Amino acid sequence: MHEWPLVIFTLLMQLAIGCVLTAWYCQSFALRELDGSQRLSVVRPALLCALAVGGIGLLASMAHLGNPMHALYTLNHVASSWMSREILFTALFMGLLFLTVVVMLMKKTLPAPLVALTALVGLADIFVMSAIYDNSRFILWQGWGTYAGFYGSALMMGSLLAVVCMQSSLRKCTDDGGASLMSPLFQLYILGFLLASLAIVAMLATSAPNLAVGISVRTAAANVGALTLGRCVLLIGALLMLVNGVVKKRQALPCSMLALALVVTIAAELLGRYAFFSLGG
């Protein structure tokens, strides 16, 4: 499997998009009781982290392209190529995120419309990213499962990363130490978990009959079933960590617990993404 740059690029870009989406969701709904300066101090670390993660993802994509100039050439085919659209929307997302961070740091205020626009473009980027594989010639990548898996990854990883970044400031700005944010976090994570679960079901339903007729011999060699099982176990483990804090304790989880859940979720999605690209040989 020679697609490690794509594994890293798709995971990190979806992580960055999910982080921005969570930051927008929190500052628009979950943090409305805070004043502007408090929301800025809470959301700022998440946006800075998303920019850094997205930048690393871009570097990984360059490793896949080989020559960065190839990205410019592919933009000539935006009307007909999903890959060209992916490059365009990824560039738009990163450009808007960079502009958001610059405005935030220079004006010392949170540009809410820019954050919302960046999140919207990020969601479109994930759609385009998914469409590349849905419209490929390989049958095991086709279908709604790819869209569900990519959006699920973004929501699960991004929601945890954003809250890990915001936790310290939340404890200073809120009386409950950020416990009020646990419910919105849990909702986003659950939505991502459900989408990821649907993607796993779709993948297994599609791959089993095709393997039986010998469409993909390489799939069996890649141990896709074992990788998927490992992913499921890790995701359930991360989910139980959040359930323990949100449902039973009903208080803000320790940052160490949130960080552990984030690491476990990223590890699970790494296994899942490796299995996904292994399906394509």
Short mmCIF file of N, CA, C and O in Angstrom, two decimals, residues 27 31 34-47 100-101 103-105 107-111 166 169 173:
data_model
loop_
_atom_site.label_atom_id
_atom_site.label_comp_id
_atom_site.label_asym_id
_atom_site.label_seq_id
_atom_site.Cartn_x
_atom_site.Cartn_y
_atom_site.Cartn_z
N GLN A 27 -18.98 28.46 19.49
CA GLN A 27 -19.06 29.91 19.67
C GLN A 27 -20.42 30.45 19.25
O GLN A 27 -20.85 31.50 19.71
N LEU A 31 -21.58 28.59 23.58
CA LEU A 31 -20.88 29.60 24.36
C LEU A 31 -21.55 30.97 24.28
O LEU A 31 -20.91 32.00 24.49
N LEU A 34 -21.18 33.69 27.05
CA LEU A 34 -19.91 34.38 27.24
C LEU A 34 -19.87 35.65 26.40
O LEU A 34 -20.50 35.73 25.33
N ASP A 35 -19.13 36.64 26.85
CA ASP A 35 -18.99 37.86 26.06
C ASP A 35 -17.96 37.63 24.94
O ASP A 35 -17.34 36.58 24.84
N GLY A 36 -17.79 38.64 24.09
CA GLY A 36 -16.93 38.50 22.92
C GLY A 36 -15.49 38.15 23.25
O GLY A 36 -14.89 37.29 22.61
N SER A 37 -14.92 38.81 24.24
CA SER A 37 -13.53 38.55 24.59
C SER A 37 -13.34 37.15 25.16
O SER A 37 -12.31 36.49 24.93
N GLN A 38 -14.33 36.68 25.91
CA GLN A 38 -14.25 35.34 26.47
C GLN A 38 -14.36 34.28 25.37
O GLN A 38 -13.62 33.29 25.36
N ARG A 39 -15.28 34.48 24.44
CA ARG A 39 -15.40 33.54 23.32
C ARG A 39 -14.13 33.51 22.50
O ARG A 39 -13.69 32.45 22.03
N LEU A 40 -13.51 34.67 22.33
CA LEU A 40 -12.25 34.73 21.59
C LEU A 40 -11.18 33.91 22.28
O LEU A 40 -10.47 33.12 21.64
N SER A 41 -11.05 34.08 23.60
CA SER A 41 -10.01 33.35 24.32
C SER A 41 -10.25 31.84 24.30
O SER A 41 -9.31 31.05 24.33
N VAL A 42 -11.53 31.43 24.22
CA VAL A 42 -11.86 30.01 24.22
C VAL A 42 -11.62 29.39 22.84
O VAL A 42 -11.02 28.31 22.72
N VAL A 43 -12.07 30.08 21.80
CA VAL A 43 -12.03 29.50 20.45
C VAL A 43 -10.67 29.66 19.79
O VAL A 43 -10.28 28.83 18.95
N ARG A 44 -9.92 30.67 20.17
CA ARG A 44 -8.63 30.96 19.51
C ARG A 44 -7.68 29.75 19.46
O ARG A 44 -7.13 29.46 18.39
N PRO A 45 -7.46 29.03 20.57
CA PRO A 45 -6.52 27.89 20.49
C PRO A 45 -6.98 26.82 19.49
O PRO A 45 -6.14 26.20 18.82
N ALA A 46 -8.27 26.60 19.38
CA ALA A 46 -8.78 25.58 18.45
C ALA A 46 -8.52 25.98 17.00
O ALA A 46 -8.11 25.15 16.18
N LEU A 47 -8.72 27.26 16.68
CA LEU A 47 -8.48 27.71 15.30
C LEU A 47 -6.99 27.69 14.96
O LEU A 47 -6.61 27.32 13.84
N THR A 100 -8.87 34.00 8.71
CA THR A 100 -9.59 34.07 9.98
C THR A 100 -8.63 34.25 11.15
O THR A 100 -8.85 35.07 12.04
N VAL A 101 -7.55 33.48 11.13
CA VAL A 101 -6.57 33.56 12.21
C VAL A 101 -5.86 34.92 12.21
O VAL A 101 -5.64 35.52 13.27
N VAL A 103 -7.04 37.84 11.07
CA VAL A 103 -7.98 38.85 11.56
C VAL A 103 -8.17 38.71 13.08
O VAL A 103 -8.20 39.71 13.81
N MET A 104 -8.26 37.49 13.53
CA MET A 104 -8.46 37.22 14.97
C MET A 104 -7.28 37.75 15.79
O MET A 104 -7.47 38.37 16.84
N LEU A 105 -6.07 37.52 15.31
CA LEU A 105 -4.89 37.94 16.06
C LEU A 105 -4.65 39.44 15.97
O LEU A 105 -4.20 40.07 16.94
N LYS A 107 -6.99 41.96 15.12
CA LYS A 107 -8.08 42.80 15.62
C LYS A 107 -8.54 42.40 17.02
O LYS A 107 -9.40 43.07 17.60
N LYS A 108 -7.96 41.29 17.53
CA LYS A 108 -8.32 40.82 18.88
C LYS A 108 -9.82 40.61 19.03
O LYS A 108 -10.42 40.89 20.07
N THR A 109 -10.42 40.12 17.98
CA THR A 109 -11.85 39.81 18.00
C THR A 109 -12.10 38.58 17.16
O THR A 109 -11.31 38.26 16.26
N LEU A 110 -13.18 37.88 17.44
CA LEU A 110 -13.49 36.65 16.72
C LEU A 110 -14.37 36.98 15.51
O LEU A 110 -15.51 37.42 15.67
N PRO A 111 -13.85 36.80 14.29
CA PRO A 111 -14.65 37.10 13.09
C PRO A 111 -15.66 35.98 12.81
O PRO A 111 -15.39 35.08 12.01
N MET A 166 -9.79 23.99 23.81
CA MET A 166 -10.57 25.03 24.48
C MET A 166 -10.70 24.82 25.99
O MET A 166 -11.12 25.73 26.70
N SER A 169 -9.04 27.43 28.62
CA SER A 169 -9.69 28.74 28.67
C SER A 169 -11.10 28.65 29.23
O SER A 169 -11.58 29.56 29.91
N CYS A 173 -13.20 30.85 32.17
CA CYS A 173 -14.31 31.72 31.77
C CYS A 173 -15.67 31.26 32.27
O CYS A 173 -16.63 32.04 32.23
#
